[in-house]
Tab-separated table of C-alpha atoms and ligand atoms in Angstrom:
chain	number	residue	atom	x	y	z
A	1	MET	CA	-22.817	-9.837	-3.152
A	2	GLY	CA	-24.040	-13.023	-4.768
A	3	LYS	CA	-22.115	-16.209	-5.449
A	4	ILE	CA	-19.213	-15.767	-7.854
A	5	THR	CA	-19.271	-17.859	-11.013
A	6	ASN	CA	-17.293	-15.851	-13.568
A	7	ILE	CA	-13.985	-14.105	-12.950
A	8	GLY	CA	-12.540	-11.425	-15.237
A	9	ILE	CA	-8.786	-10.974	-15.421
A	10	LEU	CA	-6.784	-8.068	-16.852
A	11	THR	CA	-3.295	-6.596	-16.871
A	12	SER	CA	-2.971	-2.826	-16.459
A	13	GLY	CA	-0.308	-0.102	-16.334
A	14	GLY	CA	3.301	-0.925	-17.218
A	15	ASP	CA	3.959	-4.507	-18.271
A	16	SER	CA	6.349	-6.703	-16.342
A	17	PRO	CA	7.897	-10.131	-16.919
A	18	GLY	CA	5.802	-12.761	-15.170
A	19	MET	CA	2.400	-11.230	-15.917
A	20	ASN	CA	1.655	-14.158	-18.252
A	21	ALA	CA	2.552	-16.620	-15.517
A	22	ALA	CA	0.113	-14.825	-13.203
A	23	ILE	CA	-2.697	-14.892	-15.811
A	24	ARG	CA	-2.057	-18.607	-16.322
A	25	ALA	CA	-2.257	-19.252	-12.585
A	26	VAL	CA	-5.539	-17.341	-12.211
A	27	VAL	CA	-7.078	-19.147	-15.197
A	28	ARG	CA	-6.015	-22.579	-14.028
A	29	ALA	CA	-6.845	-22.009	-10.343
A	30	GLY	CA	-10.208	-20.570	-11.389
A	31	ILE	CA	-11.046	-23.606	-13.509
A	32	TYR	CA	-9.728	-25.953	-10.808
A	33	HIS	CA	-12.157	-24.427	-8.308
A	34	GLY	CA	-15.114	-24.498	-10.702
A	35	PHE	CA	-15.194	-20.908	-12.020
A	36	LYS	CA	-15.149	-19.626	-15.575
A	37	VAL	CA	-12.375	-17.139	-16.255
A	38	PHE	CA	-12.607	-14.347	-18.840
A	39	GLY	CA	-9.594	-12.524	-20.271
A	40	ILE	CA	-10.056	-8.758	-20.662
A	41	ARG	CA	-7.673	-7.239	-23.208
A	42	HIS	CA	-5.884	-3.871	-22.985
A	43	GLY	CA	-6.390	-3.247	-19.276
A	44	TYR	CA	-9.432	-1.249	-18.194
A	45	ASN	CA	-9.982	-0.202	-21.821
A	46	GLY	CA	-11.037	-3.771	-22.568
A	47	MET	CA	-13.915	-3.427	-20.097
A	48	ILE	CA	-15.022	-0.211	-21.788
A	49	TYR	CA	-14.709	-1.598	-25.336
A	50	ASN	CA	-16.001	-5.066	-24.429
A	51	GLN	CA	-12.830	-6.933	-25.386
A	52	ILE	CA	-13.713	-9.878	-23.206
A	53	LYS	CA	-13.344	-13.577	-24.005
A	54	GLU	CA	-13.411	-16.765	-21.993
A	55	LEU	CA	-10.020	-18.366	-21.400
A	56	LYS	CA	-9.725	-22.151	-21.180
A	57	SER	CA	-6.824	-24.041	-19.706
A	58	HIS	CA	-5.190	-24.605	-23.113
A	59	ASP	CA	-5.327	-20.856	-23.873
A	60	VAL	CA	-2.637	-20.299	-21.260
A	61	ALA	CA	-0.462	-23.242	-22.270
A	62	ASN	CA	3.102	-22.288	-23.152
A	63	THR	CA	2.849	-18.821	-21.599
A	64	ILE	CA	4.660	-19.209	-18.260
A	65	GLN	CA	8.054	-18.521	-19.853
A	66	ARG	CA	6.983	-15.567	-22.009
A	67	GLY	CA	7.647	-11.951	-21.074
A	68	GLY	CA	5.077	-9.167	-21.531
A	69	THR	CA	1.371	-9.901	-21.290
A	70	PHE	CA	-0.604	-11.727	-23.960
A	71	LEU	CA	-3.748	-9.912	-22.759
A	72	LYS	CA	-1.929	-6.635	-23.614
A	73	THR	CA	-1.915	-3.722	-21.222
A	74	ALA	CA	-2.885	-0.064	-21.359
A	75	ARG	CA	-3.372	3.088	-19.393
A	76	SER	CA	-7.014	4.109	-19.634
A	77	LYS	CA	-8.046	7.738	-19.207
A	78	GLU	CA	-11.672	6.850	-19.906
A	79	PHE	CA	-11.814	4.484	-16.942
A	80	MET	CA	-10.964	7.431	-14.709
A	81	THR	CA	-14.285	9.092	-15.560
A	82	PRO	CA	-17.675	8.123	-14.037
A	83	GLU	CA	-19.048	7.574	-17.567
A	84	GLY	CA	-16.177	5.228	-18.476
A	85	MET	CA	-16.619	3.252	-15.277
A	86	GLU	CA	-20.331	2.872	-15.886
A	87	ILE	CA	-19.787	1.516	-19.403
A	88	ALA	CA	-17.139	-0.843	-17.983
A	89	TYR	CA	-19.561	-2.084	-15.333
A	90	ASN	CA	-22.354	-2.617	-17.871
A	91	ASN	CA	-20.026	-4.674	-20.059
A	92	LEU	CA	-19.049	-6.830	-17.093
A	93	LYS	CA	-22.749	-7.442	-16.421
A	94	LEU	CA	-23.315	-8.223	-20.108
A	95	ASN	CA	-20.633	-10.923	-19.865
A	96	LYS	CA	-21.954	-12.071	-16.462
A	97	ILE	CA	-18.608	-11.345	-14.814
A	98	ASP	CA	-19.026	-11.010	-11.078
A	99	ALA	CA	-15.435	-10.596	-9.834
A	100	LEU	CA	-12.195	-9.106	-11.142
A	101	VAL	CA	-8.498	-9.895	-10.768
A	102	ILE	CA	-6.248	-6.994	-11.694
A	103	ILE	CA	-2.538	-7.492	-12.322
A	104	GLY	CA	-0.692	-4.169	-12.227
A	105	GLY	CA	0.841	-1.423	-10.130
A	106	ASP	CA	-0.557	0.901	-7.486
A	107	GLY	CA	-2.323	3.074	-10.101
A	108	SER	CA	-4.228	0.037	-11.318
A	109	PHE	CA	-5.193	-0.792	-7.732
A	110	ARG	CA	-6.376	2.780	-7.193
A	111	GLY	CA	-8.695	2.285	-10.185
A	112	ALA	CA	-9.888	-1.053	-8.805
A	113	LEU	CA	-10.585	0.495	-5.408
A	114	GLU	CA	-12.678	3.300	-6.919
A	115	PHE	CA	-14.527	0.798	-9.093
A	116	SER	CA	-15.373	-1.611	-6.276
A	117	ASN	CA	-16.436	1.294	-4.041
A	118	LYS	CA	-18.917	2.304	-6.711
A	119	TYR	CA	-20.111	-1.038	-8.013
A	120	ASP	CA	-20.721	-4.371	-6.346
A	121	ILE	CA	-17.776	-6.179	-7.933
A	122	PRO	CA	-15.133	-7.751	-5.702
A	123	CYS	CA	-11.661	-6.857	-6.967
A	124	ILE	CA	-8.401	-8.620	-6.095
A	125	GLY	CA	-5.037	-7.136	-7.099
A	126	ILE	CA	-1.835	-8.970	-7.971
A	127	PRO	CA	1.264	-6.749	-7.789
A	128	GLY	CA	2.911	-6.716	-11.231
A	129	THR	CA	5.524	-4.042	-11.842
A	130	ILE	CA	9.290	-4.091	-12.267
A	131	ASP	CA	9.631	-1.166	-9.826
A	132	ASN	CA	8.768	-3.116	-6.638
A	133	ASP	CA	7.282	0.090	-5.239
A	134	ILE	CA	4.018	-1.303	-3.866
A	135	PHE	CA	3.478	-1.107	-0.137
A	136	GLY	CA	2.535	-4.345	1.610
A	137	THR	CA	4.433	-6.896	-0.464
A	138	ASP	CA	8.109	-7.751	-0.253
A	139	ASP	CA	8.322	-8.315	-3.997
A	140	THR	CA	6.316	-7.527	-7.087
A	141	ILE	CA	6.146	-9.717	-10.179
A	142	GLY	CA	8.845	-8.660	-12.645
A	143	TYR	CA	11.233	-7.027	-10.196
A	144	ASP	CA	13.602	-9.990	-9.974
A	145	THR	CA	13.766	-10.404	-13.760
A	146	ALA	CA	14.413	-6.680	-14.251
A	147	ILE	CA	17.290	-6.785	-11.779
A	148	ASN	CA	18.792	-9.758	-13.549
A	149	THR	CA	18.541	-7.883	-16.840
A	150	VAL	CA	20.255	-4.864	-15.287
A	151	ILE	CA	23.159	-6.828	-13.815
A	152	GLU	CA	23.726	-8.666	-17.084
A	153	ALA	CA	23.987	-5.325	-18.901
A	154	VAL	CA	26.137	-3.729	-16.203
A	155	ASP	CA	28.559	-6.677	-16.200
A	156	LYS	CA	29.114	-6.078	-19.919
A	157	ILE	CA	29.582	-2.361	-19.403
A	158	ARG	CA	32.028	-3.096	-16.582
A	159	ASP	CA	34.282	-4.995	-19.034
A	160	THR	CA	34.639	-2.011	-21.309
A	161	ALA	CA	34.684	0.472	-18.413
A	162	SER	CA	37.692	-1.194	-16.799
A	163	SER	CA	39.515	-1.691	-20.112
A	164	HIS	CA	39.306	2.047	-20.791
A	165	GLU	CA	39.386	3.131	-17.145
A	166	ARG	CA	36.118	4.918	-17.526
A	167	LEU	CA	33.456	6.243	-15.236
A	168	PHE	CA	29.991	5.109	-16.254
A	169	PHE	CA	26.664	6.518	-15.153
A	170	ILE	CA	24.030	3.915	-15.897
A	171	GLU	CA	20.420	4.991	-15.712
A	172	VAL	CA	17.905	2.358	-14.684
A	173	MET	CA	14.114	2.514	-14.415
A	174	GLY	CA	12.437	3.867	-11.284
A	175	ARG	CA	10.601	7.172	-11.683
A	176	ASP	CA	9.562	7.369	-8.061
A	177	ALA	CA	11.498	4.573	-6.423
A	178	GLY	CA	15.060	3.344	-6.263
A	179	PHE	CA	14.453	-0.348	-5.625
A	180	ILE	CA	15.901	-1.489	-8.965
A	181	ALA	CA	18.990	0.706	-8.592
A	182	LEU	CA	19.506	-0.406	-5.002
A	183	ARG	CA	19.316	-4.172	-5.386
A	184	ALA	CA	20.949	-4.262	-8.824
A	185	GLY	CA	23.637	-1.877	-7.527
A	186	ILE	CA	24.525	-4.267	-4.719
A	187	ALA	CA	24.399	-7.258	-7.054
A	188	CYS	CA	26.720	-5.788	-9.682
A	189	GLY	CA	29.184	-4.167	-7.299
A	190	ALA	CA	28.310	-0.573	-8.209
A	191	GLU	CA	30.521	2.068	-6.645
A	192	ALA	CA	27.494	4.217	-5.794
A	193	ILE	CA	23.774	4.471	-6.411
A	194	LEU	CA	21.620	7.558	-6.767
A	195	ILE	CA	17.942	7.136	-5.990
A	196	PRO	CA	14.911	9.431	-5.576
A	197	GLU	CA	14.417	8.536	-1.902
A	198	VAL	CA	17.799	9.838	-0.771
A	199	GLU	CA	19.330	13.154	-1.686
A	200	THR	CA	22.995	12.805	-2.615
A	201	PRO	CA	24.723	16.195	-2.960
A	202	ILE	CA	26.944	16.268	-6.030
A	203	GLU	CA	29.912	17.221	-3.806
A	204	THR	CA	29.466	14.018	-1.785
A	205	LEU	CA	29.460	11.999	-4.975
A	206	LYS	CA	32.620	13.745	-6.176
A	207	GLU	CA	34.385	13.027	-2.885
A	208	HIS	CA	33.374	9.423	-3.149
A	209	LEU	CA	34.742	9.187	-6.688
A	210	GLU	CA	37.932	10.982	-5.643
A	211	ASN	CA	38.518	8.307	-2.995
A	212	GLY	CA	37.987	5.607	-5.594
A	213	PHE	CA	40.532	7.196	-7.938
A	214	LYS	CA	43.057	7.411	-5.101
A	215	ARG	CA	42.637	3.680	-4.579
A	216	LYS	CA	43.403	3.311	-8.305
A	217	LYS	CA	40.075	1.801	-9.219
A	218	SER	CA	40.130	0.941	-12.880
A	219	SER	CA	36.427	1.541	-13.391
A	220	ASN	CA	33.551	3.212	-11.654
A	221	ILE	CA	29.925	2.311	-12.150
A	222	ILE	CA	27.247	4.571	-10.700
A	223	LEU	CA	23.656	3.381	-10.995
A	224	VAL	CA	21.168	6.228	-11.280
A	225	ALA	CA	17.418	5.701	-10.881
A	226	GLU	CA	15.610	7.734	-13.546
A	227	GLY	CA	13.658	9.678	-10.911
A	228	GLU	CA	16.789	10.862	-9.115
A	229	LYS	CA	16.235	14.465	-8.029
A	230	ALA	CA	19.411	15.887	-9.610
A	231	GLY	CA	17.939	15.200	-13.055
A	232	GLY	CA	18.956	11.796	-14.388
A	233	ALA	CA	22.241	10.270	-15.505
A	234	PHE	CA	23.114	12.827	-18.214
A	235	GLU	CA	22.713	15.810	-15.889
A	236	ILE	CA	24.744	14.213	-13.115
A	237	ALA	CA	27.468	13.115	-15.522
A	238	LYS	CA	27.740	16.685	-16.812
A	239	ALA	CA	28.071	18.051	-13.290
A	240	VAL	CA	30.770	15.533	-12.365
A	241	GLU	CA	32.694	15.531	-15.653
A	242	LYS	CA	34.142	19.023	-15.372
A	243	ASP	CA	36.038	18.097	-12.187
A	244	PHE	CA	37.420	14.828	-13.499
A	245	LYS	CA	39.019	15.902	-16.748
A	246	ASP	CA	41.526	13.014	-16.806
A	247	TYR	CA	38.827	10.446	-16.547
A	248	SER	CA	36.468	9.754	-19.415
A	249	VAL	CA	32.856	9.764	-18.412
A	250	ARG	CA	30.138	7.852	-20.266
A	251	VAL	CA	26.380	7.529	-19.833
A	252	THR	CA	24.199	4.544	-20.684
A	253	VAL	CA	20.431	4.538	-20.334
A	254	LEU	CA	19.214	0.951	-20.130
A	255	GLY	CA	15.589	1.840	-20.922
A	256	HIS	CA	12.943	-0.642	-21.935
A	257	ILE	CA	15.135	-3.740	-22.072
A	258	GLN	CA	14.448	-3.799	-18.321
A	259	ARG	CA	10.774	-4.504	-18.979
A	260	GLY	CA	11.220	-7.414	-21.351
A	261	GLY	CA	12.534	-10.930	-21.407
A	262	SER	CA	11.592	-14.313	-20.113
A	263	PRO	CA	10.680	-14.131	-16.408
A	264	SER	CA	13.176	-15.492	-13.883
A	265	ALA	CA	12.427	-18.637	-11.891
A	266	TYR	CA	11.574	-16.450	-8.903
A	267	ASP	CA	9.078	-14.314	-10.839
A	268	ARG	CA	7.383	-17.389	-12.333
A	269	PHE	CA	7.116	-18.894	-8.854
A	270	LEU	CA	5.793	-15.671	-7.312
A	271	ALA	CA	3.294	-15.139	-10.134
A	272	SER	CA	2.036	-18.723	-9.891
A	273	ARG	CA	1.648	-18.478	-6.137
A	274	LEU	CA	-0.120	-15.116	-6.191
A	275	GLY	CA	-2.400	-16.110	-9.082
A	276	VAL	CA	-3.694	-19.080	-7.100
A	277	ALA	CA	-3.924	-16.920	-3.955
A	278	ALA	CA	-6.057	-14.347	-5.804
A	279	VAL	CA	-8.673	-16.986	-6.692
A	280	GLU	CA	-8.605	-18.348	-3.139
A	281	ALA	CA	-9.104	-14.808	-1.802
A	282	LEU	CA	-12.286	-14.512	-3.891
A	283	MET	CA	-13.483	-17.845	-2.501
A	284	GLU	CA	-12.968	-16.412	0.989
A	285	ASP	CA	-15.209	-13.447	0.091
A	286	GLN	CA	-12.313	-11.001	0.111
A	287	ARG	CA	-12.692	-7.788	-1.890
A	288	SER	CA	-10.589	-4.692	-2.499
A	289	ILE	CA	-7.376	-6.348	-1.440
A	290	MET	CA	-3.995	-7.084	-2.982
A	291	VAL	CA	-2.396	-10.496	-2.551
A	292	GLY	CA	1.306	-10.176	-1.812
A	293	THR	CA	4.057	-11.842	0.155
A	294	GLN	CA	5.706	-10.866	3.417
A	295	ASN	CA	8.483	-13.019	4.860
A	296	GLN	CA	7.742	-15.738	2.282
A	297	GLN	CA	4.072	-15.997	3.297
A	298	VAL	CA	1.058	-14.949	1.225
A	299	VAL	CA	-0.721	-11.955	2.751
A	300	TYR	CA	-3.848	-9.935	1.962
A	301	VAL	CA	-3.351	-6.177	2.012
A	302	PRO	CA	-6.341	-3.802	1.659
A	303	PHE	CA	-6.093	-1.607	-1.450
A	304	SER	CA	-6.692	1.372	0.827
A	305	LYS	CA	-3.294	0.624	2.420
A	306	SER	CA	-1.322	-0.546	-0.612
A	307	VAL	CA	-2.186	2.559	-2.650
A	308	LYS	CA	-1.653	5.099	0.127
A	309	ALA	CA	1.293	3.960	2.190
A	310	HIS	CA	4.798	4.559	0.902
A	311	LYS	CA	7.117	1.575	0.679
A	312	PRO	CA	10.335	2.598	2.371
A	313	ILE	CA	13.872	1.859	1.246
A	314	ASP	CA	15.801	-0.214	3.788
A	315	PRO	CA	18.603	2.087	5.019
A	316	LYS	CA	20.662	-0.997	5.891
A	317	LEU	CA	20.926	-1.764	2.185
A	318	LEU	CA	22.257	1.709	1.450
A	319	GLU	CA	24.878	1.145	4.098
A	320	LEU	CA	25.804	-2.096	2.344
A	321	ILE	CA	26.870	-0.195	-0.783
A	322	GLU	CA	29.100	1.991	1.350
A	323	ILE	CA	30.646	-0.935	3.253
A	324	LEU	CA	31.298	-2.897	0.104
A	325	ASN	CA	33.121	0.048	-1.449
A	326	VAL	CA	35.620	0.599	1.304
B	401	ATP	P1	3.155	1.032	-13.175
B	401	ATP	O1	3.588	0.980	-11.732
B	401	ATP	O2	3.842	0.022	-14.003
B	401	ATP	O3	3.173	2.419	-13.762
B	401	ATP	P2	0.358	1.330	-12.571
B	401	ATP	O4	-0.717	0.328	-12.394
B	401	ATP	O5	0.743	2.125	-11.362
B	401	ATP	O6	1.600	0.574	-13.204
B	401	ATP	P3	-0.914	3.644	-13.797
B	401	ATP	O7	-0.700	4.211	-15.148
B	401	ATP	O8	-0.648	4.515	-12.621
B	401	ATP	O9	-0.039	2.306	-13.768
B	401	ATP	O10	-2.434	3.155	-13.675
B	401	ATP	C1	-2.986	2.250	-14.622
B	401	ATP	C2	-4.402	2.580	-14.921
B	401	ATP	O11	-5.213	2.475	-13.743
B	401	ATP	C3	-4.653	4.013	-15.383
B	401	ATP	O12	-4.347	4.207	-16.740
B	401	ATP	C4	-6.163	4.141	-15.141
B	401	ATP	O13	-6.890	3.529	-16.167
B	401	ATP	C5	-6.347	3.329	-13.865
B	401	ATP	N1	-6.422	4.255	-12.712
B	401	ATP	C6	-5.417	4.775	-12.006
B	401	ATP	N2	-5.869	5.598	-11.035
B	401	ATP	C7	-7.219	5.604	-11.145
B	401	ATP	C8	-8.295	6.251	-10.451
B	401	ATP	N3	-8.085	7.073	-9.429
B	401	ATP	N4	-9.554	5.995	-10.866
B	401	ATP	C9	-9.801	5.164	-11.882
B	401	ATP	N5	-8.837	4.533	-12.576
B	401	ATP	C10	-7.577	4.734	-12.226
């Protein structure tokens, strides 16, 4: 591998609030350390279709507070083929790009790992996804903002739920992981959470609700991660409803509002820190790693680990929900 002079940066997979702050940090840290930084639009597709343009410091002005990603993002089927990867590599060479920073989820890192195994391009990943489901980092960029969005919505639903004495099932994002439901559930005082990692028999849930009714709770909020095995909030509500005829049951699916919005202070801070760390990792000749944080410290985690290992749910946090609903 020769000396790096030009760094390419892209956002890939699902967008998350704070991606812009991370792009800004990579651009500015790159320039600070004497590199040129090139923005690649539409994820890996931008490498295939040569949508590559140099970014100067002023190009990232006024972006730290904006949600989404100004580079746009995409899922690229073509990049998953050897032909697509070869075109992508040739376009990087054409633009004299000799290193890549990829902001995205574990799928995007899997792509980066394959690419850097095949071609001599060091790749550094920055974890950007609202799901927080990437092994090796305590937090991912966008997770904190998404949770804040969820609790704001749930607080509003709680007002109407308690006025009408209703039982609400609120579906939040998390196809494969319950991190949003878990932390937001604790933060908004949910009566229960249902997540893909833990099987909750419907009878257990009914017993739990029964106890709540006996204690004359005026409202019940159950957060359901979309990947919950019983089939999502509507299915679970249907199964519960027939045994609680006196109680009116409602379902709300929060959907894509969880992806948007101005990033929280924490996500801006994390994105800024990891963006700078990604450039420093390249200067230290790192390749095929993700920069993340563990116990407040920046860490380097090999892609081979971050894409394979499963990030576990802390069982202590599940217990917390139970304790707080005594
Ligand atoms: P999110 O967690 O928000 O869904 P993600 O990064 O996991 O984000 P994916 O759709 O899984 O999102 O992956 C993003 C892109 O990464 C894919 O569309 C594809 O272009 C690329 N990619 C994923 N896996 C591979 C692979 N094995 N080989 C090449 N490219 C891949």
